[in-house]
Coordinates of C-alpha atoms and ligand atoms in Angstrom, one line a residue:
X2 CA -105.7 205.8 119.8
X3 CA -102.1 205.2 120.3
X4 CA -101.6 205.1 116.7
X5 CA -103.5 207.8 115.7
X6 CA -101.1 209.8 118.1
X7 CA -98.3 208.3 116.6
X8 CA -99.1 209.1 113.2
X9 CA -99.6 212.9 114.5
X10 CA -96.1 212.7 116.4
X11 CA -94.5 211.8 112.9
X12 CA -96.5 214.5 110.9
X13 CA -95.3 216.8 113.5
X14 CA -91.5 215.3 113.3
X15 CA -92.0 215.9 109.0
X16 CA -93.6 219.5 109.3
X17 CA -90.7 220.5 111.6
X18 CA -87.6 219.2 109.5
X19 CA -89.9 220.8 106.7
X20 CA -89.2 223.9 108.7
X21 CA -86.0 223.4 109.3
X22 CA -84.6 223.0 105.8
X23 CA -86.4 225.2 103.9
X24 CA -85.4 227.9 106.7
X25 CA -81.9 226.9 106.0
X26 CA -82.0 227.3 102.6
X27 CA -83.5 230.6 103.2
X28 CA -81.4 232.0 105.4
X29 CA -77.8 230.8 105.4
X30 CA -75.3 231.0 108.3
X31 CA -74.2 234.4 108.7
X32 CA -70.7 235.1 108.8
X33 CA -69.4 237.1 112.1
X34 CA -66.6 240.1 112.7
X35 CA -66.0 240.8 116.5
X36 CA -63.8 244.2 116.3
X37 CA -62.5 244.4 120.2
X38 CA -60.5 248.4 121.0
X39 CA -57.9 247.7 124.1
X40 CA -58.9 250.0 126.4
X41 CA -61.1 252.4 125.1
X42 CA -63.5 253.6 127.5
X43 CA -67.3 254.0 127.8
X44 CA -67.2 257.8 127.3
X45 CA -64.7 257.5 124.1
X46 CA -66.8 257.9 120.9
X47 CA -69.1 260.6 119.6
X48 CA -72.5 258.2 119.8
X49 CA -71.1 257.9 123.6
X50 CA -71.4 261.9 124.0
X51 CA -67.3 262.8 123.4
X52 CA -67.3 266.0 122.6
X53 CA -63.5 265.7 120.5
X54 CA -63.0 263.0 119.1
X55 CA -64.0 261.9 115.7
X56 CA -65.8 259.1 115.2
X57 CA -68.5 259.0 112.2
X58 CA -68.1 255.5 111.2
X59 CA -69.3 254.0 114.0
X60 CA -71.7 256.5 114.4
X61 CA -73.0 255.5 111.8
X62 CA -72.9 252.2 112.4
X63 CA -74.8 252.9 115.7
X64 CA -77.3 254.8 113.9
X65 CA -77.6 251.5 111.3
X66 CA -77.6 248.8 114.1
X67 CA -77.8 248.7 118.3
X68 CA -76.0 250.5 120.7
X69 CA -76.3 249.0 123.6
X70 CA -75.7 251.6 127.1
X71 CA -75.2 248.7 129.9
X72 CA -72.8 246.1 128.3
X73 CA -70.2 244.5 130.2
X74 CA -66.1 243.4 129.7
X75 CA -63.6 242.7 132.4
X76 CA -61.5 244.6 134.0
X77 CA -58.2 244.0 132.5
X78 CA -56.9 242.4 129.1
X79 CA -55.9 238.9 129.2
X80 CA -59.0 237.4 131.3
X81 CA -61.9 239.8 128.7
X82 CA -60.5 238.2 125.9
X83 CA -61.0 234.7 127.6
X84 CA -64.7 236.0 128.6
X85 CA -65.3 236.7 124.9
X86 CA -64.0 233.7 123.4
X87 CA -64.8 231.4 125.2
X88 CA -68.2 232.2 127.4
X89 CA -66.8 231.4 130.7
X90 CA -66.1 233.3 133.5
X91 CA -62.2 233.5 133.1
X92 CA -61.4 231.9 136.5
X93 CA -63.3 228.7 135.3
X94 CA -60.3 228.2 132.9
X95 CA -57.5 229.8 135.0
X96 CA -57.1 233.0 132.6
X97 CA -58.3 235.4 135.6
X98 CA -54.4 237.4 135.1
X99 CA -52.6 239.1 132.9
X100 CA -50.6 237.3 131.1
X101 CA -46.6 238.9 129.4
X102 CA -43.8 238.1 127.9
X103 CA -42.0 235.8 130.0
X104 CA -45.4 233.9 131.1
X105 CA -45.4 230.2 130.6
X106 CA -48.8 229.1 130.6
X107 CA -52.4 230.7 128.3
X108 CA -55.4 228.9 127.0
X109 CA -55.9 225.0 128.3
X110 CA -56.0 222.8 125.5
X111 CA -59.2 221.7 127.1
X112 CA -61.4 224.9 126.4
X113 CA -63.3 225.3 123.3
X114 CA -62.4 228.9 121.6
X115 CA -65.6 230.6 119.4
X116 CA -63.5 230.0 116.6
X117 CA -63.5 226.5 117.1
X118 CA -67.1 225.8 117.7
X119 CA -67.6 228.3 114.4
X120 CA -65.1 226.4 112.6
X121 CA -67.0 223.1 113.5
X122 CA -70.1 224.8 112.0
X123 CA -68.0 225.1 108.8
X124 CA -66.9 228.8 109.3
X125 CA -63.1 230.2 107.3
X126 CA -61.5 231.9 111.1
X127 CA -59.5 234.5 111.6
X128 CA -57.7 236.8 114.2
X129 CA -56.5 239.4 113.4
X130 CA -54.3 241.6 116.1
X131 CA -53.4 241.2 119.9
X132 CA -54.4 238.2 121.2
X133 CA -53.2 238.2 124.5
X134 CA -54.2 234.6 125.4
X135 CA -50.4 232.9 126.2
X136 CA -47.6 233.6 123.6
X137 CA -45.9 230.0 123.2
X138 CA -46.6 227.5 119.8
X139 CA -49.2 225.9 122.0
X140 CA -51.6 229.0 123.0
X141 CA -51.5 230.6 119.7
X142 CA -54.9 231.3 117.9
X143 CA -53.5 229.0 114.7
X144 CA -53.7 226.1 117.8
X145 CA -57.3 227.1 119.2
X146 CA -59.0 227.5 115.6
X147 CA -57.9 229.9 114.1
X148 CA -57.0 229.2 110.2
X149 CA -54.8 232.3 110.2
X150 CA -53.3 234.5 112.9
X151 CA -51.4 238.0 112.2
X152 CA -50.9 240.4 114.9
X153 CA -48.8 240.6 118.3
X154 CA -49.2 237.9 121.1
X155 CA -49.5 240.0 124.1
X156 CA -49.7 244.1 125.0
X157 CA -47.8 246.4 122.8
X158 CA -46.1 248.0 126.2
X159 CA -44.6 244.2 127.4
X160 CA -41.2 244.9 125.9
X161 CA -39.2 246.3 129.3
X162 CA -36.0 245.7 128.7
X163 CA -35.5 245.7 132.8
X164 CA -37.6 243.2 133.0
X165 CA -35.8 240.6 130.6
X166 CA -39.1 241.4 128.0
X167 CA -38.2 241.3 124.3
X168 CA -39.0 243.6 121.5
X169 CA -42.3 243.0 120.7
X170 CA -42.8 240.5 118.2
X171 CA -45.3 240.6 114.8
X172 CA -46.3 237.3 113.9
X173 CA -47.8 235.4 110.8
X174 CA -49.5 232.4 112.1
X175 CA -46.8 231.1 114.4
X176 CA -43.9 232.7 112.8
X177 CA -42.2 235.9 114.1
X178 CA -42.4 238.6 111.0
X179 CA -41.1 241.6 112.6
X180 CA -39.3 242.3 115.7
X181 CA -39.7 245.0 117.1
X182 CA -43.1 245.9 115.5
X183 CA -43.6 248.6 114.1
X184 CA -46.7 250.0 115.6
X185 CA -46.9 253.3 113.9
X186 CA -48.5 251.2 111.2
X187 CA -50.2 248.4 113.3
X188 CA -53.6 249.7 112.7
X189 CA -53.1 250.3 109.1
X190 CA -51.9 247.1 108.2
X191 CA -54.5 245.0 110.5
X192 CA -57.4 246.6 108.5
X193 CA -55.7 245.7 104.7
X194 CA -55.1 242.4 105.9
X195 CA -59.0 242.3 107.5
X196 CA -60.5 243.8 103.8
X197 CA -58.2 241.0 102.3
X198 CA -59.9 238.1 104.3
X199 CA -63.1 239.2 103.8
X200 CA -62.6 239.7 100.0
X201 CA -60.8 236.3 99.5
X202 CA -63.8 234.8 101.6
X203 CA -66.8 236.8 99.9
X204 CA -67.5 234.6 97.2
X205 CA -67.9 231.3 99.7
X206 CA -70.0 233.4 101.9
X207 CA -72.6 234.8 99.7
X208 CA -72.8 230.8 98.5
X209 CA -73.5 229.8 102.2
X210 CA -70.2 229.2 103.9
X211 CA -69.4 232.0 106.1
X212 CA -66.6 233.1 107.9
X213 CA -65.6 234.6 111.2
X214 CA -63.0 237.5 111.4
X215 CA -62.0 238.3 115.4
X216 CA -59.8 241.6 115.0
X217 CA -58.3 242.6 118.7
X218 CA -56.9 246.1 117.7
X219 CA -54.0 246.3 119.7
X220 CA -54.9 250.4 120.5
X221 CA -55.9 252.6 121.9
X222 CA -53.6 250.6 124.7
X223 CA -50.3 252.6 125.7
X224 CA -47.9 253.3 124.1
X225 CA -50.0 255.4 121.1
X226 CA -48.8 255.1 118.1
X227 CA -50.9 256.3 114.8
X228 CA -50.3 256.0 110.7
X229 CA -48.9 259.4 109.5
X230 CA -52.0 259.8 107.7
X231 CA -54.3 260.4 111.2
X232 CA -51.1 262.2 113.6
X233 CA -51.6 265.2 114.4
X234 CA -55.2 265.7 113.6
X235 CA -57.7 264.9 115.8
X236 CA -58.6 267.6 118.3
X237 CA -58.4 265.5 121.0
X238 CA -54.5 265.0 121.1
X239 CA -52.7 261.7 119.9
X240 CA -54.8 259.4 121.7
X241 CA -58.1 261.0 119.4
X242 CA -56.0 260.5 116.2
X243 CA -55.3 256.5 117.7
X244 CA -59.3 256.4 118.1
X245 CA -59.9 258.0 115.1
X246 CA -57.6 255.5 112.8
X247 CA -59.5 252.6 114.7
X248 CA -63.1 254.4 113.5
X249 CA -61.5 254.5 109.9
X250 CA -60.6 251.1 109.9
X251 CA -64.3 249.7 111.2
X252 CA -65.8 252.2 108.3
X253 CA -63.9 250.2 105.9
X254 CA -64.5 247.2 107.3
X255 CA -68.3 248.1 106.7
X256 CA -68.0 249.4 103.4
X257 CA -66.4 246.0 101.9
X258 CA -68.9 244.3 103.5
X259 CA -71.0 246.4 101.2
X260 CA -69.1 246.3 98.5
X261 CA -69.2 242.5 98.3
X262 CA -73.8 242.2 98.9
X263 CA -72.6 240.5 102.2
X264 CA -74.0 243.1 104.5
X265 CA -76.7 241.7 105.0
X266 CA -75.7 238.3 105.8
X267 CA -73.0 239.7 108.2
X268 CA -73.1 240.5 112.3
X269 CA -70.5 242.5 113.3
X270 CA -69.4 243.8 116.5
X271 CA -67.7 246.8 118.0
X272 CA -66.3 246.9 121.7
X273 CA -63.6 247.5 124.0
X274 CA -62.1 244.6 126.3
X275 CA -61.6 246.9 129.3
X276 CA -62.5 250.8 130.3
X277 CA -59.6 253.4 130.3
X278 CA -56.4 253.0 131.9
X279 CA -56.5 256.4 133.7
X280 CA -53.3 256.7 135.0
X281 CA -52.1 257.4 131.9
X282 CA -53.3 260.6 132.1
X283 CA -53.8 262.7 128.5
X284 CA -52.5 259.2 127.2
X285 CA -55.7 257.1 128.9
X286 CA -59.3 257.2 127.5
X287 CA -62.7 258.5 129.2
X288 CA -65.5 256.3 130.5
X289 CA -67.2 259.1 130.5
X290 CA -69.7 259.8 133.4
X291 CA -68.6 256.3 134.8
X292 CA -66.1 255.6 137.8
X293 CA -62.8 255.1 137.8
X294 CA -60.9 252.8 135.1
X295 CA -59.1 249.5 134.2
X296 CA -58.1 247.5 137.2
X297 CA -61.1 248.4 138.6
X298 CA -64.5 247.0 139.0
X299 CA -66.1 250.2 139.3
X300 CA -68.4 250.8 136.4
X301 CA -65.7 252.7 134.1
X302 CA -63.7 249.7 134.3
X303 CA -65.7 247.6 133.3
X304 CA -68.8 249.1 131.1
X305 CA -67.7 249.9 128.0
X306 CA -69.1 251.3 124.1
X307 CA -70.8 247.9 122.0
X308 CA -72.6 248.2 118.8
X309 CA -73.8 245.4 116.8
X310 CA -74.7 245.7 113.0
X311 CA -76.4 243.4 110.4
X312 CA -78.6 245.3 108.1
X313 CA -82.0 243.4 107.7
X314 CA -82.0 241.5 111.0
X315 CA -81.0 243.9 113.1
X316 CA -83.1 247.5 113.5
X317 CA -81.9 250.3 112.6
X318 CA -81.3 252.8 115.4
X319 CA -81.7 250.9 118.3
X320 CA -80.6 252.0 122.1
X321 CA -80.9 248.9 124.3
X322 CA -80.6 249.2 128.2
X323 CA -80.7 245.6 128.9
X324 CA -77.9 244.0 130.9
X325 CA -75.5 242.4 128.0
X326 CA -71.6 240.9 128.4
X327 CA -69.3 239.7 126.6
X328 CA -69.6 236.7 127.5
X329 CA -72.7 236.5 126.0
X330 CA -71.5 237.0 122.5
X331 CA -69.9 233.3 122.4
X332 CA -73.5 231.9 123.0
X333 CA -74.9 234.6 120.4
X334 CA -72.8 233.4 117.7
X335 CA -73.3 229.5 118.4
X336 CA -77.1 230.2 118.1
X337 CA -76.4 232.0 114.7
X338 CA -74.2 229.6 113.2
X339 CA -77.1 226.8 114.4
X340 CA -75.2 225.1 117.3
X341 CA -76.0 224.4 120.8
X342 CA -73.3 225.0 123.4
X343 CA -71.3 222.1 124.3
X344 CA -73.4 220.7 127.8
X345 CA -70.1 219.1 129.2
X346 CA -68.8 222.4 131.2
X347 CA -70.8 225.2 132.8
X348 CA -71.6 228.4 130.5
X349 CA -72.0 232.0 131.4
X350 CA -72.9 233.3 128.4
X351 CA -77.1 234.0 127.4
X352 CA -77.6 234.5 123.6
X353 CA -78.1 237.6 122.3
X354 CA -79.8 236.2 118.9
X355 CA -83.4 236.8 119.9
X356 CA -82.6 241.0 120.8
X357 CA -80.7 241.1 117.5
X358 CA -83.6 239.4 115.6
X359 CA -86.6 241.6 117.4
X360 CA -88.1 238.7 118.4
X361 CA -87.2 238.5 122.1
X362 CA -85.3 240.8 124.7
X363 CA -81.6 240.4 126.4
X364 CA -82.0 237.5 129.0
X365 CA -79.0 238.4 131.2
X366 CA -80.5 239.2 134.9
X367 CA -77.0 239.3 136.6
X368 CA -73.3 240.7 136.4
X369 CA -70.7 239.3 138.3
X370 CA -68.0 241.5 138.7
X371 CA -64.2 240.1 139.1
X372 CA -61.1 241.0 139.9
X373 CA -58.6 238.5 139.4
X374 CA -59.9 235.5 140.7
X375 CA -62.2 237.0 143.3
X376 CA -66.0 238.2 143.0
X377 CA -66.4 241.9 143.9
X378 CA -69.3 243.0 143.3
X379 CA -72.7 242.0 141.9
X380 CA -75.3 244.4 139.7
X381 CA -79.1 243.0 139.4
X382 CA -81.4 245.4 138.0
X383 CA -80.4 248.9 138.9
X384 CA -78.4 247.3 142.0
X385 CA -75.1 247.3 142.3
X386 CA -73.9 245.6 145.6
X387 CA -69.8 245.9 146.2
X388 CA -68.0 244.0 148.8
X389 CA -64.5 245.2 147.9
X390 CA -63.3 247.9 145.8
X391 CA -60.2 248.6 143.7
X392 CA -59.0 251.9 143.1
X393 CA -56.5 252.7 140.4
X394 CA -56.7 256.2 138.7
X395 CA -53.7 257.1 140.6
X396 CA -51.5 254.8 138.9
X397 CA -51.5 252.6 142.4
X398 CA -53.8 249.6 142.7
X399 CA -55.5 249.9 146.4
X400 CA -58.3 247.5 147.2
X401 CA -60.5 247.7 150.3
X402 CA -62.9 245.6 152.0
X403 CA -66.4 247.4 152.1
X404 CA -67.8 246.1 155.4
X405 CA -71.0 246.3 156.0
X406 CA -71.1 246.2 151.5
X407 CA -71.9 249.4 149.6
X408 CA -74.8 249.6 147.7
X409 CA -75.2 252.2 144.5
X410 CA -78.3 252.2 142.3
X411 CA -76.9 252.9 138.5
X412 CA -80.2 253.7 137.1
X413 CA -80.5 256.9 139.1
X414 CA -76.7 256.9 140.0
X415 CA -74.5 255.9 137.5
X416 CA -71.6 257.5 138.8
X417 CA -71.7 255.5 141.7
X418 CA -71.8 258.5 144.3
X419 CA -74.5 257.7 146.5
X420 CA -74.0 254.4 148.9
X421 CA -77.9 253.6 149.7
X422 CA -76.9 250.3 151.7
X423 CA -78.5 251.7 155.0
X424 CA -82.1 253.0 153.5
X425 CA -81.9 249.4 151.2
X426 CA -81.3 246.3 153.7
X427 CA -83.3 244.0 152.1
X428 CA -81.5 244.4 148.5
X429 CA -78.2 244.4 150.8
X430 CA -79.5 241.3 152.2
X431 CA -80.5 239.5 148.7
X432 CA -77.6 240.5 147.3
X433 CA -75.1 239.1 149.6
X434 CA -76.4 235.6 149.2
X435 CA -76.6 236.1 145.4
X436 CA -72.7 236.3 145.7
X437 CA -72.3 233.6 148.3
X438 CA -74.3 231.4 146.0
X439 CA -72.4 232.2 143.0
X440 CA -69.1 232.3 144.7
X441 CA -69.8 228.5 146.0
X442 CA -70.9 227.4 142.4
X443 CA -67.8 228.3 140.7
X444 CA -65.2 225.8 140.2
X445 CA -61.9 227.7 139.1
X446 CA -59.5 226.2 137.0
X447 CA -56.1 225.7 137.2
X448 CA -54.1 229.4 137.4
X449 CA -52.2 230.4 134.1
X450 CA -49.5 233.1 134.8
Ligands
MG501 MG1 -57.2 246.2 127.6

């Protein structure tokens, strides 16, 4: 008996690595391009209902792929990019601030970047644009797995000459290229040198070894600045043309994936790392019929546009209401490129890869909302439970205490008008000990500045 079970356990063992291989040589690893706005907000592109601004490309590419309504970044820039790229709440690795140009510290040695667990998979990496993740030799992307890094290290506004900032610099890997940049033609330049990439990489891809392009515009974050070719002619003023020279560039990004048959073998994604920075006024984005902006954990500073598109795997035309985050890309992407997360540190990130293959749903049931290195808030379901708030449309950052906690249901208030807390206790209740749970789970690591 024992045999014949063991005989069935090995015929089992053979039929799966069967499985395995011959899906593998089926379907090779598909190589992944993560296109991330700075600040653009939730209500800032046609397929998000702007009414101005021009943005047919990624229409389109919503209309080709998912657009996904309820999809979550953080609050401000240096701590979302830590979320995306590494699948960690930021305060777990210390990257819950801002970071500028006369900070010392940026990402731990200690953390693994995407682009190192997709370069251990065998993936070409690139980054392309602001990265924003510590600005010294030993934080640069070309020391956390990146092959190649050209962009600037930190916001395009951190040059105050009152505050002892310098110009701000364009680097090539880990050399300084240009100083002060010129921004006019930031965007311009980012998207040759993303076509280049993916042309020099095409061949190796469509023979099985793919590559990963991150590309961190560094707009539509202040100051504005746009190619002659889009100033001056978008309805919408000069932040439209900055949004509409961004939509250009992910239209041509699409069309060489075309171009070079790897469309199909490609995922790429569109978002924002942050909602609108309102107190810039004609200068600041829309989250459109969200609250408030950046610096806030209200919904517009937080929610904002995502599409993903890979033709063949993904559907075409899909709106998906499911809870999503950016966090969850980094798990998304191991899955694709056939890894497993490492298990020696606590993840926050739930794959994506079953939604994006129709064969399962988005498996997030909670957002944790931050600010700095604090919980704020907590959404499950339609709930939305705060126990501070931030405002900062006025161009001051106020934060208040809400006790007894308010409580806003987003699917039939997305605005966040109504406070239901008192006809609600018992989501009040449940709520409140979802965050005192979470807040005692969480271990944060040591504070970069
Ligand atoms: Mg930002």
């Amino acid at each position: 008996m024992r045999k014949r079970w063991g005989s069935m356990l090995l015929g089992l063992l053979i039929a799966g690595a069967a499985i395995t291989s011959v899906r593998a040589e089926e379907t090779p690893l598909p190589s992944i391009v993560i296109l991330l706005a700075d600040d653009l907000g939730y209500g800032d592109l046609g397929c998000f209902g702007h009414p101005t601004i021009r943005t047919p490309h990624l229409d389109r590419m919503a209309a080709e792929g998912v657009k996904f309504t309820q999809y979550y970044a953080w609050c401000y820039c240096t701590p979302s990019r830590a979320a995306l790229l590494l699948g960690r709440l930021p305060v777990r690795s210390g990257l819950n601030r801002v970071l500028g140009a006369r900070s010392t510290g940026g990402i731990p040695d200690g953390e693994t970047t995407l682009a190192e667990a997709l370069k251990a998979r065998g993936y070409a990496t690139m980054c392309i644009g602001k990265w924003h993740l510590g600005h010294h030799p030993r934080f640069l992307p070309t020391r956390h797995g990146f092959d190649h890094y050209l962009g600037i290290p930190y916001s395009n506004d951190m040059d105050r000459a009152d505050q002892g900032e310098p110009p701000i610099p364009l680097m090539r890997d880990e050399t300084v290229i240009e100083q002060p940049a010129v921004q006019d033609t930031l965007t311009r330049r980012y998207t040759e040198e993303a076509l280049k990439f993916i042309r020099d990489h095409a061949a190796l891809a469509r023979q099985g070894q793919p590559f990963f392009l991150y590309l961190p515009y560094t707009f539509p974050h202040v100051p504005l600045h746009a190619s002659p070719a889009f100033r001056g002619k978008s309805p919408r003023g000069l932040y439209g043309d900055v949004v509409e020279e961004l939509d250009a560039s992910v239209g041509q990004v699409l069309q060489v994936l075309r171009q070079e048959q790897l469309a199909g073998s490609t995922l790429v994604v569109f978002t924002s790392d942050n909602g609108p920075w309102l107190s810039q006024k004609l200068d600041a984005g829309s989250a459109g019929l969200l609250r408030e902006g950046k610096i806030t954990t209200w919904e517009g500073g937080v929610r904002v546009p995502c599409l993903a598109w890979w033709p063949g795997t993904i559907a075409p035309g899909r709106v998906v209401q499911d809870l999503a985050s950016e966090l969850d890309l980094f798990a998304t992407c191991i899955e694709l490129a056939g890894g497993r997360l490492p298990a020696d540190r606590p993840y926050d990130s739930h794959s994506l890869a079953p939604l994006f293959r129709g064969t399962g749903s988005g498996s997030r049931n909670e957002v944790f909302y931050y600010f700095d290195d604090q919980v704020t808030a907590v959404r499950q379901g339609p709930w939305k439970l705060h126990q501070k708030t931030i405002e900062s449309a006025s161009g001051q950052t106020k934060s208040q205490i809400q006790s007894p906690p308010l409580l806003f249901n987003l699917a039939t208030d997305p605005s966040e008008r109504f406070n239901v807390a008192l006809e609600h206790p018992d989501v009040v209740e449940r709520l409140t000990k979802v965050i005192e749970a979470h807040r005692a789970s969480v271990s944060p690591g040591s504070p970069q500045h």
